[in-house]
Amino acid sequence: MKRKKSSGGGGANWMDTYGDMVTLLLCFFVLLYSMSSVDENKWMALVKSFNPNAIPKYEEDSGDKGPADEANNEGLGLVEDQVAATQEEIDAEIEALYQALQRYAQESQSGQSIETTKGDGYVFISFDDTVFFDGESYEIKPAGQQVLTDISNIFSQAAPYIDEVRIMGHTAQASMSQPNNPTVDRFLASNRSAIATVFIQDHCTLDPGRILSVGYGQHRSIASNETPEGRSRNRRVEIIITGRDASNGLSDSIQQYYSLRAGEGSLDGQVTQQ
């Protein structure tokens, strides 16, 4: 019997070629994916090589955490406006800031309503209510806007050496027989400090993270509420400007915030032992 001739087609040989092609494609796409994964530290270094002040920003809802987010979560904080300055240079700039504010208070038409003092590493300014506000209002008067514009310009000149600007709002006790309504009192003081804070932020080059707003209400009076003059002094806005501390990085108010948030600091700016 004659043997049937083999077709010689190799029916499954095409699958070998197909499998090799799929494997090569898979390797190709894996290679592309590996090339697309960017090391965050290297990427940040590349960005900073073009702009030293650049810090990557991430959408809050993106789920991606970049270097800035990781540092903040660890309590390290990233401060964009750090300067390499000696404490002597910082103190000299804060002294110059004080002298400029004192000259302004003396030369300003509102000079009698502006008080400036200086302590160790800080400058204190106090404005009574006649400078900024009318009665129970927290709307800044035009004259008050000019004052805030002028002092914001002075702040900008010393911005790299300023650690924090704290704006504090106060009220006076309207009736000696009973304290103010807490809701009205606290909101009025907070609104006055907040509106002044927003104005300064809009007119000053200082990092907004270094500008704080506090409302004390009637509870830190400096004069008797029995007279109109005393109540005028108590209804005031005050500003404390503190200078940087070159000897301790964690005394920086922004760095201190992140260290406190992580449970790694104390209110004096020191790192606690874990």
mmCIF file of N, CA and C in Angstrom, residues 9-19:
data_model
loop_
_atom_site.group_PDB
_atom_site.id
_atom_site.type_symbol
_atom_site.label_atom_id
_atom_site.label_comp_id
_atom_site.label_asym_id
_atom_site.label_seq_id
_atom_site.Cartn_x
_atom_site.Cartn_y
_atom_site.Cartn_z
ATOM 1 N N GLY A 9 2.582 21.183 5.519
ATOM 2 C CA GLY A 9 2.148 22.562 5.793
ATOM 3 C C GLY A 9 2.589 23.079 7.148
ATOM 4 N N GLY A 10 2.874 22.161 8.063
ATOM 5 C CA GLY A 10 3.249 22.622 9.413
ATOM 6 C C GLY A 10 2.140 23.461 10.018
ATOM 7 N N GLY A 11 0.971 22.891 10.213
ATOM 8 C CA GLY A 11 -0.222 23.657 10.581
ATOM 9 C C GLY A 11 -0.044 24.574 11.757
ATOM 10 N N ALA A 12 0.796 24.228 12.734
ATOM 11 C CA ALA A 12 0.925 25.059 13.947
ATOM 12 C C ALA A 12 2.127 25.985 13.906
ATOM 13 N N ASN A 13 2.895 26.026 12.863
ATOM 14 C CA ASN A 13 4.096 26.862 12.821
ATOM 15 C C ASN A 13 3.793 28.357 12.898
ATOM 16 N N TRP A 14 2.658 28.793 12.353
ATOM 17 C CA TRP A 14 2.311 30.224 12.385
ATOM 18 C C TRP A 14 2.101 30.719 13.807
ATOM 19 N N MET A 15 1.667 29.798 14.709
ATOM 20 C CA MET A 15 1.457 30.204 16.098
ATOM 21 C C MET A 15 2.780 30.519 16.790
ATOM 22 N N ASP A 16 3.842 29.849 16.375
ATOM 23 C CA ASP A 16 5.158 30.144 16.960
ATOM 24 C C ASP A 16 5.577 31.568 16.616
ATOM 25 N N THR A 17 5.378 31.907 15.334
ATOM 26 C CA THR A 17 5.730 33.270 14.904
ATOM 27 C C THR A 17 4.865 34.309 15.605
ATOM 28 N N TYR A 18 3.566 33.999 15.722
ATOM 29 C CA TYR A 18 2.635 34.927 16.388
ATOM 30 C C TYR A 18 3.019 35.120 17.856
ATOM 31 N N GLY A 19 3.357 34.020 18.526
ATOM 32 C CA GLY A 19 3.744 34.106 19.930
ATOM 33 C C GLY A 19 4.996 34.931 20.133
#
